[in-house]
Amino acid sequence: MPILVMKFGGTSVANLERIENAAKKVQKEVERGYDVIVIVSAMSGETNKLVGYVEGTSKLYDAREYDAVVASGENVTAGLMALRLQEMGVPARSWQGWQVPINTTSAHGSARFMSIPCENIDAKFAEGFKVAVVAGFQGISAEGRITTLGRGGSDTTAVAFAAAFDAERCDIYTDVDGVYTTDPRVSDKARKLEKIAFEEMLELASLGAKVLQTRSVELAMRFKVRLRVLSSFEETDETSGTLVCDEEEIMESKVVSGVAFSRDEAKITLFTIEDRPGVASAIFGPLADAGVNVDMIVQNISEKNYDDAHPGAVTDMTFSCPTNQVERAKKAMEDAKAKGLIAYDELIVDTDVAKVSVVGIGMRSHTGVAAKMFNTLARDNINIKVISTSEIKISVLIDRKYMELAVQALHDAFELDKA
Ligand code: ASP
Ligand code: MG
């Protein structure tokens, strides 16, 4: 039998009625001839509640017990989904991570997959079971302890099962009906994409379009798992939602596929640093050691080039990082300064910024995207503070108050409302 993986997120299993609704979608696929692996999240709000219990009990909690508690939300929905399917006459049973077993590293709270052996579930399919309902987000370490994969991890569980079982597709049922050219809450011209390439989705996922956990897209790209994002609240068929797939499956793509944005960005500038070999390393080494995820970096051109004749040249360095890492970044810089590893006159933090990015695999073969983007922003008098680019993305940091305007203007300029 061909295998299909269907994943239901927290809002899709938020109560018994929604679990029944999801079960009906599973039943339909069984009737179409699939053996189905269903991956479930905890009921929405449940994981937050469990995290709260742990934090309310212990400040410096034992991460193994955190995982034991937090993984339990998925166990409930897996059992309930199996029961509902049985009530509907569909042979189904639940699987907790350790029963499969889903073998992971022992990095509690952010474990990674080691292996997912198929034998146990395959044996049940051979016995006549049609559905394996697997608790997402969890696994078991070599030490035999329960692990979790990090928030949003059920998406990654789903993709890992699709890869392990060589599934025809991995359908991610959620509360939106697909991936859009931008957030419809920001631009009412946002359009649902029929298909999007893995690489584009990866950029969009990491840029703040929170449809899929970034790791799940990485995994899907590596194992070429065709991923579909679709709504669990609508009637759906083979063509619903957005297919995330290899770019070869996308016949004609636009130069730019989407506009992403993130408010969760801060800018830090070190003024008057020395301009000589080793300075960047002395700045970004301590930031890395402090666990700061630096994203964009700009170093000003110094007035005088560094060379033997100008040993005293100075410049400024600006970088961006997630807002909640600003304090850590500041401390890393101040410590490095106190130790004499780096020197600067002033450190300035700007948290009133947002990052806006245009993404598209077509940029690889088309010129003029940056020019068009900057021209569009200039027309609206939006000042660009920092720029960074990759092969398929251009990002700018701007004042946060212009974020919506910038997204709308870029969406128009690249005609993303038109198919
Ligand atoms: N329930 C977990 C969370 O809320 C995992 C998931 O839903 O993907 O993060
Ligand atoms: Mg999720």
mmCIF file of N, CA and C in Angstrom, residues 12 28 37 51 76 81 111 122 171 174 204 212 215 239 250 278 403:
data_model
loop_
_atom_site.group_PDB
_atom_site.id
_atom_site.type_symbol
_atom_site.label_atom_id
_atom_site.label_comp_id
_atom_site.label_asym_id
_atom_site.label_seq_id
_atom_site.Cartn_x
_atom_site.Cartn_y
_atom_site.Cartn_z
ATOM 1 N N SER A 12 -5.845 22.135 15.033
ATOM 2 C CA SER A 12 -6.628 21.132 14.297
ATOM 3 C C SER A 12 -7.104 19.991 15.189
ATOM 4 N N LYS A 28 -10.942 9.371 4.863
ATOM 5 C CA LYS A 28 -11.049 9.571 3.417
ATOM 6 C C LYS A 28 -9.809 9.051 2.687
ATOM 7 N N ILE A 37 0.017 7.312 8.161
ATOM 8 C CA ILE A 37 0.689 7.622 9.423
ATOM 9 C C ILE A 37 0.241 9.028 9.807
ATOM 10 N N VAL A 51 4.553 23.558 29.971
ATOM 11 C CA VAL A 51 5.802 24.287 30.225
ATOM 12 C C VAL A 51 5.641 25.134 31.486
ATOM 13 N N VAL A 76 -1.846 12.406 24.687
ATOM 14 C CA VAL A 76 -3.296 12.501 24.838
ATOM 15 C C VAL A 76 -3.974 12.531 23.468
ATOM 16 N N MET A 81 -7.155 10.383 19.029
ATOM 17 C CA MET A 81 -7.322 10.242 17.571
ATOM 18 C C MET A 81 -7.515 8.763 17.199
ATOM 19 N N ALA A 111 16.173 17.893 20.921
ATOM 20 C CA ALA A 111 16.782 16.654 20.427
ATOM 21 C C ALA A 111 16.682 16.554 18.910
ATOM 22 N N ASP A 122 5.321 -1.144 10.385
ATOM 23 C CA ASP A 122 5.071 -1.955 9.184
ATOM 24 C C ASP A 122 4.377 -3.267 9.551
ATOM 25 N N ASP A 171 1.328 15.600 4.282
ATOM 26 C CA ASP A 171 0.335 16.674 4.329
ATOM 27 C C ASP A 171 0.303 17.298 5.718
ATOM 28 N N THR A 174 -3.230 22.546 8.985
ATOM 29 C CA THR A 174 -3.034 23.622 9.947
ATOM 30 C C THR A 174 -4.213 24.583 9.895
ATOM 31 N N LEU A 204 11.603 31.658 3.664
ATOM 32 C CA LEU A 204 10.402 32.258 4.234
ATOM 33 C C LEU A 204 10.190 31.778 5.670
ATOM 34 N N LEU A 212 5.684 26.672 8.928
ATOM 35 C CA LEU A 212 6.344 25.393 9.189
ATOM 36 C C LEU A 212 7.588 25.609 10.039
ATOM 37 N N ARG A 215 13.261 23.523 10.679
ATOM 38 C CA ARG A 215 13.951 22.229 10.580
ATOM 39 C C ARG A 215 13.190 21.236 9.724
ATOM 40 N N THR A 239 -5.786 18.795 -4.723
ATOM 41 C CA THR A 239 -5.176 20.014 -5.249
ATOM 42 C C THR A 239 -5.176 21.162 -4.234
ATOM 43 N N ILE A 250 8.478 22.832 -10.404
ATOM 44 C CA ILE A 250 7.822 24.115 -10.635
ATOM 45 C C ILE A 250 8.198 24.599 -12.023
ATOM 46 N N GLY A 278 41.746 40.866 12.043
ATOM 47 C CA GLY A 278 41.463 40.220 13.325
ATOM 48 C C GLY A 278 40.364 40.865 14.128
ATOM 49 N N MET A 403 7.301 49.110 8.284
ATOM 50 C CA MET A 403 7.308 47.712 7.841
ATOM 51 C C MET A 403 6.122 47.361 6.935
#
